[in-house]
Amino acid sequence: MTKEDSALIRGLEGVVAAETRLCDLDGKNGRLAYVGYDIDELARKATFEEVTYLLLYGELPKAAQLDAFTVALTAAREIPRELTQAFRLMPKATDPMRVLQAAVATLGMSDPDTTDNSHAANVRKAIRLTSQIATAICAHHRVRSGQEPVAPAAGLGHAANFLYMLTGQRPGGAAVKAFDASLTLYAEHELNASTFTTRTIVSTQSDMHSAVAGGVGALKGPLHGGAGEAVMRTLMEIGEVASVDAFTEKALAAKRRLMGFGHRVYKAGDPRAAILRGMAEQACRESGQFQWYQIAVKLHERIGGAKGLIPNVDFYSAPLFYSLAIPVDLFTPVIAAGRIAGWSANIIEQHDDNRLIRPRAEYVGPGRRAFVDITKR
Ligand code: CMC
């Protein structure tokens, strides 16, 4: 397509590419709701299981529905033995997001509904993937650390079981609440790059596992979910509160891109960051690592003051996850463990009312020219 015929929108900024019943993202006023429920209330009052149910079925579950859903999630926690074996064969230093992408693709090889894109099969796959992704992240981490994977504990909820499978220790109530709310805050966010990727993949009538593997690949990048790990590395680079000013001065002079700041849609503030800030304060204080929260707050003030940039969801989740003893390179897999709820709900929406996603490109290469034989080039 030529320049004259096209209206190029770089990065598809502001382009509306789908209808959705899942997520109402009001960037102007910094508000976010899932299926009508404000994110703040969901994070405080609902469990991740309830939020996942809401995204998959369109309503919050009644008690009996939640019980049945929890049974289904719990029953799906085991991963195939071959996958754990594959983890043992992978290079120990491999990035856990690369491993997770391979794990999702591998799970697609044994899922009984892999190629069935019907609504009912997609819901079944969504439930299995939600549970299995959590188990796969933890099992791989244990294997790469030279430890045996911890079998899922049937009596624990999704968040508590994740922390248990990661460490082998039963987590405390405050840690479980903070982790559970984090999964909720990451569960869904409209057409972010990874969710758009999953929709694009299934728009070809491909299947959920292929789409989620693609979503993991998109989430991994530092401009998307990978930002959280980068935030923690920045906080560590700064090291102490007294060094924030010098760091900020240098970073601004170098025009450095500061991870965890800025957002394509939220310009006044990311509502998730405000919630995570409170949770990070409490968790850092309780874990005896308050310095990470203090460094983050001062950096927030300095960068906000100097550049007007807002902290996004990945900013305060970094000190929070760190104080929950989650290894830094597992921050992005943890985001995937939450976002699987939104990815699968979006995949279902796309499959249920599909049209191939196929945008155009503006051609800026050379004009038409005569082919030159290889002997004359
Ligand atoms: N640090 C420094 N400058 C920034 C930043 C930042 N984090 N974010 C935006 N800017 C500046 C940018 O340099 C540009 O300035 P200028 O117009 O002078 O060139 C201006 O703001 C607009 O930036 P942009 O990159 O065109 O904005 P965008 O809407 O394409 O980018 C973003 C959004 C999230 C990619 C960007 O803010 C960014 O790179 N942030 C850091 C990475 C990050 O935290 N990503 C997580 C995003 S939210 C969670 C998620 O998606 O998972």
Tab-separated table of C-alpha atoms and ligand atoms in Angstrom:
chain	number	residue	atom	x	y	z
A	1	MET	CA	0.000	0.000	0.000
A	2	THR	CA	1.410	3.443	-0.875
A	3	LYS	CA	1.711	6.472	1.415
A	4	GLU	CA	-1.124	8.195	-0.474
A	5	ASP	CA	-3.527	5.292	0.138
A	6	SER	CA	-2.671	4.675	3.771
A	7	ALA	CA	-3.167	6.344	7.117
A	8	LEU	CA	-0.248	4.848	9.004
A	9	ILE	CA	-0.640	4.707	12.793
A	10	ARG	CA	2.691	3.730	14.293
A	11	GLY	CA	2.360	1.183	17.081
A	12	LEU	CA	-1.412	1.080	16.364
A	13	GLU	CA	-1.773	3.787	19.050
A	14	GLY	CA	-5.444	4.500	19.732
A	15	VAL	CA	-6.617	1.991	17.099
A	16	VAL	CA	-9.701	0.030	18.207
A	17	ALA	CA	-9.296	-3.514	16.880
A	18	ALA	CA	-11.896	-5.541	18.818
A	19	GLU	CA	-15.061	-5.417	20.876
A	20	THR	CA	-14.714	-6.897	24.342
A	21	ARG	CA	-16.908	-7.626	27.344
A	22	LEU	CA	-13.900	-8.336	29.534
A	23	CYS	CA	-12.014	-5.177	30.368
A	24	ASP	CA	-13.039	-1.529	30.602
A	25	LEU	CA	-9.829	0.486	30.513
A	26	ASP	CA	-10.404	4.211	31.004
A	27	GLY	CA	-6.965	5.681	30.345
A	28	LYS	CA	-8.068	9.307	30.703
A	29	ASN	CA	-9.362	8.869	34.236
A	30	GLY	CA	-6.985	6.079	35.272
A	31	ARG	CA	-9.730	3.549	35.898
A	32	LEU	CA	-9.929	-0.173	35.195
A	33	ALA	CA	-12.718	-2.714	35.607
A	34	TYR	CA	-13.127	-6.386	34.706
A	35	VAL	CA	-16.622	-7.209	33.409
A	36	GLY	CA	-17.949	-4.170	35.269
A	37	TYR	CA	-16.190	-4.666	38.607
A	38	ASP	CA	-13.659	-2.072	39.693
A	39	ILE	CA	-10.127	-3.472	39.939
A	40	ASP	CA	-9.631	-2.020	43.397
A	41	GLU	CA	-12.599	-3.953	44.788
A	42	LEU	CA	-11.619	-7.160	43.003
A	43	ALA	CA	-8.053	-6.973	44.333
A	44	ARG	CA	-9.266	-6.392	47.884
A	45	LYS	CA	-12.333	-8.632	48.041
A	46	ALA	CA	-12.091	-11.432	45.464
A	47	THR	CA	-9.673	-14.330	45.052
A	48	PHE	CA	-7.833	-14.983	41.794
A	49	GLU	CA	-10.074	-18.025	41.325
A	50	GLU	CA	-13.175	-15.810	41.473
A	51	VAL	CA	-11.623	-13.318	39.048
A	52	THR	CA	-10.679	-16.096	36.620
A	53	TYR	CA	-14.240	-17.411	36.811
A	54	LEU	CA	-15.572	-13.895	36.178
A	55	LEU	CA	-13.425	-13.556	33.054
A	56	LEU	CA	-14.304	-17.001	31.722
A	57	TYR	CA	-18.043	-17.014	32.500
A	58	GLY	CA	-18.945	-13.297	32.614
A	59	GLU	CA	-20.302	-13.329	36.206
A	60	LEU	CA	-18.826	-13.685	39.661
A	61	PRO	CA	-19.434	-17.242	40.896
A	62	LYS	CA	-21.979	-18.171	43.539
A	63	ALA	CA	-20.503	-20.269	46.381
A	64	ALA	CA	-21.377	-23.640	44.817
A	65	GLN	CA	-20.061	-22.521	41.417
A	66	LEU	CA	-16.798	-21.403	43.000
A	67	ASP	CA	-16.489	-24.738	44.797
A	68	ALA	CA	-16.910	-26.663	41.544
A	69	PHE	CA	-14.506	-24.324	39.722
A	70	THR	CA	-11.909	-24.720	42.477
A	71	VAL	CA	-12.219	-28.510	42.250
A	72	ALA	CA	-11.640	-28.314	38.479
A	73	LEU	CA	-8.616	-26.017	38.870
A	74	THR	CA	-7.145	-28.190	41.616
A	75	ALA	CA	-7.655	-31.386	39.601
A	76	ALA	CA	-5.744	-29.797	36.687
A	77	ARG	CA	-2.588	-28.924	38.628
A	78	GLU	CA	-0.433	-31.895	37.640
A	79	ILE	CA	1.824	-31.490	34.617
A	80	PRO	CA	2.869	-34.425	32.417
A	81	ARG	CA	5.972	-36.251	33.657
A	82	GLU	CA	7.534	-35.700	30.209
A	83	LEU	CA	7.426	-31.939	30.764
A	84	THR	CA	9.320	-32.195	34.045
A	85	GLN	CA	11.785	-34.478	32.271
A	86	ALA	CA	12.178	-31.857	29.551
A	87	PHE	CA	12.988	-29.246	32.234
A	88	ARG	CA	15.806	-31.502	33.421
A	89	LEU	CA	17.273	-31.565	29.906
A	90	MET	CA	17.136	-27.798	29.340
A	91	PRO	CA	20.248	-25.661	29.945
A	92	LYS	CA	20.124	-24.499	33.587
A	93	ALA	CA	20.770	-20.870	32.635
A	94	THR	CA	17.852	-20.646	30.171
A	95	ASP	CA	15.538	-17.696	30.771
A	96	PRO	CA	12.392	-18.996	32.532
A	97	MET	CA	10.119	-17.166	30.043
A	98	ARG	CA	11.717	-19.072	27.172
A	99	VAL	CA	11.133	-22.256	29.158
A	100	LEU	CA	7.522	-21.269	29.854
A	101	GLN	CA	6.897	-20.669	26.155
A	102	ALA	CA	8.231	-24.154	25.386
A	103	ALA	CA	6.234	-25.590	28.302
A	104	VAL	CA	2.946	-24.169	26.992
A	105	ALA	CA	3.671	-25.551	23.520
A	106	THR	CA	4.518	-28.917	25.082
A	107	LEU	CA	1.300	-28.956	27.133
A	108	GLY	CA	-0.536	-28.507	23.833
A	109	MET	CA	0.868	-31.843	22.666
A	110	SER	CA	-0.945	-33.829	25.361
A	111	ASP	CA	-4.067	-31.749	26.052
A	112	PRO	CA	-7.147	-33.813	25.134
A	113	ASP	CA	-8.823	-30.772	23.553
A	114	THR	CA	-5.811	-29.245	21.795
A	115	THR	CA	-7.352	-28.761	18.368
A	116	ASP	CA	-10.961	-28.287	19.493
A	117	ASN	CA	-11.730	-24.559	19.334
A	118	SER	CA	-15.324	-24.828	20.531
A	119	HIS	CA	-16.401	-22.612	23.430
A	120	ALA	CA	-16.729	-25.531	25.871
A	121	ALA	CA	-13.335	-27.008	24.942
A	122	ASN	CA	-11.709	-23.589	25.212
A	123	VAL	CA	-13.040	-23.150	28.764
A	124	ARG	CA	-11.696	-26.597	29.695
A	125	LYS	CA	-8.292	-25.709	28.226
A	126	ALA	CA	-8.299	-22.346	30.005
A	127	ILE	CA	-8.827	-24.071	33.360
A	128	ARG	CA	-6.072	-26.592	32.664
A	129	LEU	CA	-3.612	-23.951	31.456
A	130	THR	CA	-4.274	-21.699	34.449
A	131	SER	CA	-3.292	-24.497	36.806
A	132	GLN	CA	-0.569	-26.083	34.715
A	133	ILE	CA	1.279	-22.842	33.974
A	134	ALA	CA	1.649	-22.250	37.723
A	135	THR	CA	2.936	-25.789	38.258
A	136	ALA	CA	5.292	-25.587	35.268
A	137	ILE	CA	6.883	-22.310	36.440
A	138	CYS	CA	7.524	-23.721	39.910
A	139	ALA	CA	8.648	-27.182	38.755
A	140	HIS	CA	11.142	-25.661	36.310
A	141	HIS	CA	12.499	-23.345	38.996
A	142	ARG	CA	13.003	-26.254	41.402
A	143	VAL	CA	14.701	-28.370	38.734
A	144	ARG	CA	17.069	-25.597	37.631
A	145	SER	CA	17.944	-24.997	41.302
A	146	GLY	CA	18.898	-28.654	41.742
A	147	GLN	CA	15.805	-29.434	43.822
A	148	GLU	CA	12.923	-31.842	43.310
A	149	PRO	CA	9.612	-30.278	42.181
A	150	VAL	CA	7.064	-29.904	44.984
A	151	ALA	CA	3.784	-31.686	44.275
A	152	PRO	CA	0.728	-29.374	44.331
A	153	ALA	CA	-1.131	-29.283	47.682
A	154	ALA	CA	-4.826	-29.975	47.162
A	155	GLY	CA	-5.888	-28.071	50.295
A	156	LEU	CA	-4.314	-24.783	49.205
A	157	GLY	CA	-5.852	-22.103	47.004
A	158	HIS	CA	-4.208	-21.106	43.723
A	159	ALA	CA	-1.953	-18.343	45.118
A	160	ALA	CA	-0.954	-20.250	48.253
A	161	ASN	CA	-0.246	-23.392	46.244
A	162	PHE	CA	1.970	-21.418	43.840
A	163	LEU	CA	4.140	-20.096	46.680
A	164	TYR	CA	4.188	-23.567	48.248
A	165	MET	CA	5.284	-25.271	45.002
A	166	LEU	CA	8.004	-22.622	44.576
A	167	THR	CA	9.542	-22.884	48.043
A	168	GLY	CA	8.284	-26.113	49.600
A	169	GLN	CA	7.106	-24.023	52.594
A	170	ARG	CA	3.500	-23.210	53.469
A	171	PRO	CA	3.253	-19.430	53.008
A	172	GLY	CA	1.841	-17.019	55.606
A	173	GLY	CA	-1.564	-15.392	55.220
A	174	ALA	CA	-0.260	-11.903	54.377
A	175	ALA	CA	2.032	-13.239	51.631
A	176	VAL	CA	-0.814	-15.268	50.132
A	177	LYS	CA	-3.174	-12.273	50.135
A	178	ALA	CA	-0.591	-10.005	48.478
A	179	PHE	CA	0.320	-12.626	45.872
A	180	ASP	CA	-3.301	-13.472	45.161
A	181	ALA	CA	-4.177	-9.778	44.673
A	182	SER	CA	-1.154	-9.379	42.363
A	183	LEU	CA	-2.413	-12.211	40.155
A	184	THR	CA	-5.783	-10.445	40.007
A	185	LEU	CA	-4.162	-7.125	39.091
A	186	TYR	CA	-2.273	-8.809	36.266
A	187	ALA	CA	-5.168	-11.018	35.120
A	188	GLU	CA	-6.506	-8.871	32.274
A	189	HIS	CA	-5.673	-5.639	30.482
A	190	GLU	CA	-7.521	-5.292	27.196
A	191	LEU	CA	-5.433	-5.264	23.997
A	192	ASN	CA	-1.943	-5.107	25.459
A	193	ALA	CA	0.738	-6.523	23.155
A	194	SER	CA	0.595	-10.102	24.450
A	195	THR	CA	-3.204	-10.322	24.469
A	196	PHE	CA	-3.340	-8.821	20.983
A	197	THR	CA	-0.803	-11.474	19.964
A	198	THR	CA	-3.026	-14.257	21.307
A	199	ARG	CA	-6.043	-12.835	19.469
A	200	THR	CA	-4.072	-12.487	16.239
A	201	ILE	CA	-2.933	-16.108	16.463
A	202	VAL	CA	-6.383	-17.570	17.066
A	203	SER	CA	-7.910	-15.302	14.425
A	204	THR	CA	-6.339	-17.729	11.931
A	205	GLN	CA	-8.384	-20.506	13.619
A	206	SER	CA	-5.266	-21.691	15.393
A	207	ASP	CA	-5.669	-23.027	18.945
A	208	MET	CA	-5.334	-21.793	22.523
A	209	HIS	CA	-1.974	-23.406	23.334
A	210	SER	CA	-0.378	-21.941	20.192
A	211	ALA	CA	-1.789	-18.531	21.066
A	212	VAL	CA	-0.700	-18.604	24.703
A	213	ALA	CA	2.816	-19.674	23.698
A	214	GLY	CA	2.878	-16.610	21.427
A	215	GLY	CA	1.510	-14.445	24.238
A	216	VAL	CA	4.308	-15.583	26.533
A	217	GLY	CA	6.816	-14.564	23.867
A	218	ALA	CA	5.288	-11.093	23.614
A	219	LEU	CA	5.001	-10.619	27.372
A	220	LYS	CA	8.689	-11.385	27.827
A	221	GLY	CA	9.932	-8.126	26.285
A	222	PRO	CA	11.076	-5.309	28.590
A	223	LEU	CA	8.578	-2.827	27.144
A	224	HIS	CA	5.824	-5.198	28.328
A	225	GLY	CA	5.883	-7.683	31.233
A	226	GLY	CA	9.659	-7.904	31.246
A	227	ALA	CA	9.722	-4.394	32.738
A	228	GLY	CA	9.201	-5.687	36.291
A	229	GLU	CA	12.472	-7.598	36.355
A	230	ALA	CA	14.220	-4.553	34.921
A	231	VAL	CA	12.695	-2.368	37.664
A	232	MET	CA	14.145	-4.608	40.365
A	233	ARG	CA	17.539	-4.547	38.706
A	234	THR	CA	17.334	-0.729	38.626
A	235	LEU	CA	16.455	-0.583	42.336
A	236	MET	CA	19.425	-2.860	43.053
A	237	GLU	CA	21.674	-0.743	40.850
A	238	ILE	CA	20.675	2.296	42.927
A	239	GLY	CA	21.245	0.269	46.100
A	240	GLU	CA	20.279	2.853	48.741
A	241	VAL	CA	17.910	5.778	49.157
A	242	ALA	CA	20.798	8.258	49.349
A	243	SER	CA	21.810	7.329	45.767
A	244	VAL	CA	18.450	8.013	44.103
A	245	ASP	CA	19.189	11.664	43.264
A	246	ALA	CA	22.543	10.928	41.651
A	247	PHE	CA	21.017	8.009	39.712
A	248	THR	CA	18.120	10.158	38.489
A	249	GLU	CA	20.404	12.953	37.349
A	250	LYS	CA	22.583	10.549	35.379
A	251	ALA	CA	19.633	8.650	33.914
A	252	LEU	CA	17.935	11.843	32.731
A	253	ALA	CA	21.158	13.215	31.247
A	254	ALA	CA	21.662	9.931	29.381
A	255	LYS	CA	18.001	9.982	28.223
A	256	ARG	CA	17.758	6.493	29.664
A	257	ARG	CA	14.441	4.630	29.308
A	258	LEU	CA	13.303	3.950	32.848
A	259	MET	CA	11.545	0.652	33.229
A	260	GLY	CA	8.282	0.652	35.148
A	261	PHE	CA	7.486	4.214	34.053
A	262	GLY	CA	5.123	5.386	31.328
A	263	HIS	CA	2.162	3.742	29.673
A	264	ARG	CA	0.645	3.773	26.210
A	265	VAL	CA	-2.899	4.264	27.499
A	266	TYR	CA	-2.740	5.626	31.068
A	267	LYS	CA	-1.428	9.139	31.034
A	268	ALA	CA	-2.731	10.331	34.423
A	269	GLY	CA	-1.934	7.179	36.416
A	270	ASP	CA	-2.143	3.396	36.371
A	271	PRO	CA	-4.702	2.363	39.020
A	272	ARG	CA	-2.922	-0.963	39.510
A	273	ALA	CA	0.292	0.800	40.534
A	274	ALA	CA	-1.502	2.651	43.330
A	275	ILE	CA	-2.825	-0.620	44.770
A	276	LEU	CA	0.521	-2.372	44.384
A	277	ARG	CA	2.292	0.519	46.100
A	278	GLY	CA	0.329	-0.077	49.312
A	279	MET	CA	0.946	-3.811	49.113
A	280	ALA	CA	4.674	-3.293	48.462
A	281	GLU	CA	4.966	-0.971	51.457
A	282	GLN	CA	3.476	-3.566	53.781
A	283	ALA	CA	5.353	-6.550	52.347
A	284	CYS	CA	8.737	-4.767	52.285
A	285	ARG	CA	8.241	-3.629	55.864
A	286	GLU	CA	7.206	-7.090	57.070
A	287	SER	CA	10.076	-8.846	55.289
A	288	GLY	CA	12.650	-6.454	56.750
A	289	GLN	CA	13.519	-5.082	53.298
A	290	PHE	CA	11.950	-1.667	53.547
A	291	GLN	CA	14.811	-0.047	51.634
A	292	TRP	CA	13.462	-1.332	48.295
A	293	TYR	CA	10.147	0.370	48.917
A	294	GLN	CA	11.868	3.572	50.020
A	295	ILE	CA	14.129	3.646	46.956
A	296	ALA	CA	11.117	3.025	44.720
A	297	VAL	CA	9.085	5.837	46.289
A	298	LYS	CA	11.914	8.347	45.961
A	299	LEU	CA	12.608	7.316	42.372
A	300	HIS	CA	8.898	7.650	41.623
A	301	GLU	CA	8.901	11.195	43.065
A	302	ARG	CA	12.042	12.241	41.213
A	303	ILE	CA	11.109	10.789	37.801
A	304	GLY	CA	7.507	11.929	38.145
A	305	GLY	CA	8.697	15.420	39.041
A	306	ALA	CA	11.323	15.683	36.312
A	307	LYS	CA	9.555	13.995	33.378
A	308	GLY	CA	5.922	13.715	34.398
A	309	LEU	CA	6.095	9.960	33.822
A	310	ILE	CA	3.729	7.779	35.847
A	311	PRO	CA	4.732	4.463	37.440
A	312	ASN	CA	2.951	1.576	35.725
A	313	VAL	CA	1.838	-1.806	37.090
A	314	ASP	CA	5.359	-3.215	36.876
A	315	PHE	CA	6.945	-0.569	39.099
A	316	TYR	CA	5.710	-1.391	42.603
A	317	SER	CA	5.139	-5.069	41.834
A	318	ALA	CA	8.948	-5.394	41.667
A	319	PRO	CA	9.711	-4.602	45.340
A	320	LEU	CA	6.549	-6.497	46.295
A	321	PHE	CA	7.565	-9.700	44.488
A	322	TYR	CA	11.126	-9.352	45.758
A	323	SER	CA	9.958	-9.111	49.340
A	324	LEU	CA	7.815	-12.228	48.780
A	325	ALA	CA	11.119	-14.012	47.973
A	326	ILE	CA	10.221	-14.536	44.306
A	327	PRO	CA	13.448	-14.793	42.255
A	328	VAL	CA	13.835	-11.735	40.001
A	329	ASP	CA	13.813	-13.732	36.763
A	330	LEU	CA	10.494	-15.279	37.785
A	331	PHE	CA	8.709	-11.902	37.979
A	332	THR	CA	7.596	-12.120	34.328
A	333	PRO	CA	6.509	-15.774	34.563
A	334	VAL	CA	4.434	-14.760	37.607
A	335	ILE	CA	2.772	-12.073	35.479
A	336	ALA	CA	2.028	-14.786	32.901
A	337	ALA	CA	0.518	-16.909	35.679
A	338	GLY	CA	-1.957	-14.075	36.276
A	339	ARG	CA	-2.445	-12.991	32.652
A	340	ILE	CA	-3.379	-16.513	31.533
A	341	ALA	CA	-6.872	-15.692	32.792
A	342	GLY	CA	-7.168	-12.708	30.442
A	343	TRP	CA	-5.381	-14.381	27.544
A	344	SER	CA	-7.725	-17.346	27.603
A	345	ALA	CA	-10.841	-15.186	28.021
A	346	ASN	CA	-9.753	-13.044	25.042
A	347	ILE	CA	-8.992	-16.146	22.983
A	348	ILE	CA	-12.494	-17.422	23.715
A	349	GLU	CA	-14.027	-14.050	22.737
A	350	GLN	CA	-12.038	-14.055	19.506
A	351	HIS	CA	-12.932	-17.645	18.608
A	352	ASP	CA	-16.598	-17.054	19.406
A	353	ASP	CA	-16.854	-14.101	17.014
A	354	ASN	CA	-13.873	-14.375	14.734
A	355	ARG	CA	-12.614	-12.353	11.837
A	356	LEU	CA	-9.033	-12.804	10.609
A	357	ILE	CA	-6.766	-10.042	11.975
A	358	ARG	CA	-4.780	-8.850	9.025
A	359	PRO	CA	-3.689	-5.197	8.955
A	360	ARG	CA	-1.762	-3.533	6.131
A	361	ALA	CA	1.728	-2.024	5.829
A	362	GLU	CA	2.738	1.141	4.024
A	363	TYR	CA	5.342	0.274	1.424
A	364	VAL	CA	8.438	2.514	1.688
A	365	GLY	CA	10.942	0.406	-0.292
A	366	PRO	CA	12.349	1.075	-3.786
A	367	GLY	CA	9.983	1.701	-6.721
A	368	ARG	CA	9.413	-0.971	-9.382
A	369	ARG	CA	12.651	-1.868	-11.164
A	370	ALA	CA	13.861	-4.313	-13.780
A	371	PHE	CA	15.124	-7.695	-12.609
A	372	VAL	CA	18.893	-8.039	-13.047
A	373	ASP	CA	20.323	-11.441	-13.870
A	374	ILE	CA	22.702	-12.802	-11.186
A	375	THR	CA	25.661	-12.658	-13.584
A	376	LYS	CA	25.136	-8.917	-14.069
A	377	ARG	CA	24.572	-7.721	-10.465
B	1	CMC	N1	11.538	6.359	30.412
B	1	CMC	C1	11.956	7.454	29.777
B	1	CMC	N2	11.245	8.080	28.843
B	1	CMC	C2	10.039	7.573	28.547
B	1	CMC	C3	9.537	6.441	29.178
B	1	CMC	C4	10.332	5.827	30.144
B	1	CMC	N3	9.926	4.744	30.781
B	1	CMC	N4	8.304	6.160	28.689
B	1	CMC	C5	8.046	7.090	27.763
B	1	CMC	N5	9.101	7.946	27.683
B	1	CMC	C6	9.208	9.100	26.814
B	1	CMC	C7	9.818	8.683	25.482
B	1	CMC	O1	11.199	8.793	25.468
B	1	CMC	C8	9.159	9.665	24.561
B	1	CMC	O2	9.816	10.912	24.638
B	1	CMC	P1	10.069	11.784	23.343
B	1	CMC	O3	8.692	12.090	22.800
B	1	CMC	O4	10.809	12.954	23.882
B	1	CMC	O5	10.857	10.915	22.433
B	1	CMC	C9	7.771	9.845	25.136
B	1	CMC	O6	7.907	9.563	26.533
B	1	CMC	C10	6.748	8.915	24.522
B	1	CMC	O7	7.266	7.597	24.603
B	1	CMC	P2	6.816	6.400	23.691
B	1	CMC	O8	7.812	5.308	23.842
B	1	CMC	O9	6.513	6.886	22.304
B	1	CMC	O10	5.447	6.009	24.364
B	1	CMC	P3	4.715	4.695	24.140
B	1	CMC	O11	3.293	4.929	24.363
B	1	CMC	O12	5.086	4.083	22.839
B	1	CMC	O13	5.404	3.808	25.259
B	1	CMC	C11	5.901	2.371	26.957
B	1	CMC	C12	4.804	3.195	26.294
B	1	CMC	C13	5.300	1.562	28.091
B	1	CMC	C14	6.534	1.423	25.938
B	1	CMC	C15	6.994	3.318	27.496
B	1	CMC	O14	6.449	4.211	28.436
B	1	CMC	C16	8.155	2.555	28.104
B	1	CMC	O15	9.077	2.154	27.369
B	1	CMC	N6	8.180	2.342	29.437
B	1	CMC	C17	9.209	1.547	30.066
B	1	CMC	C18	8.897	0.065	29.925
B	1	CMC	C19	7.766	-0.359	30.810
B	1	CMC	O16	7.687	0.019	31.964
B	1	CMC	N7	6.887	-1.195	30.260
B	1	CMC	C20	5.712	-1.719	30.999
B	1	CMC	C21	4.480	-1.122	30.442
B	1	CMC	S1	3.005	-1.357	31.400
B	1	CMC	C22	2.877	-3.038	31.727
B	1	CMC	C23	2.904	-3.960	30.565
B	1	CMC	O17	2.622	-3.602	29.426
B	1	CMC	O18	3.160	-5.139	30.836
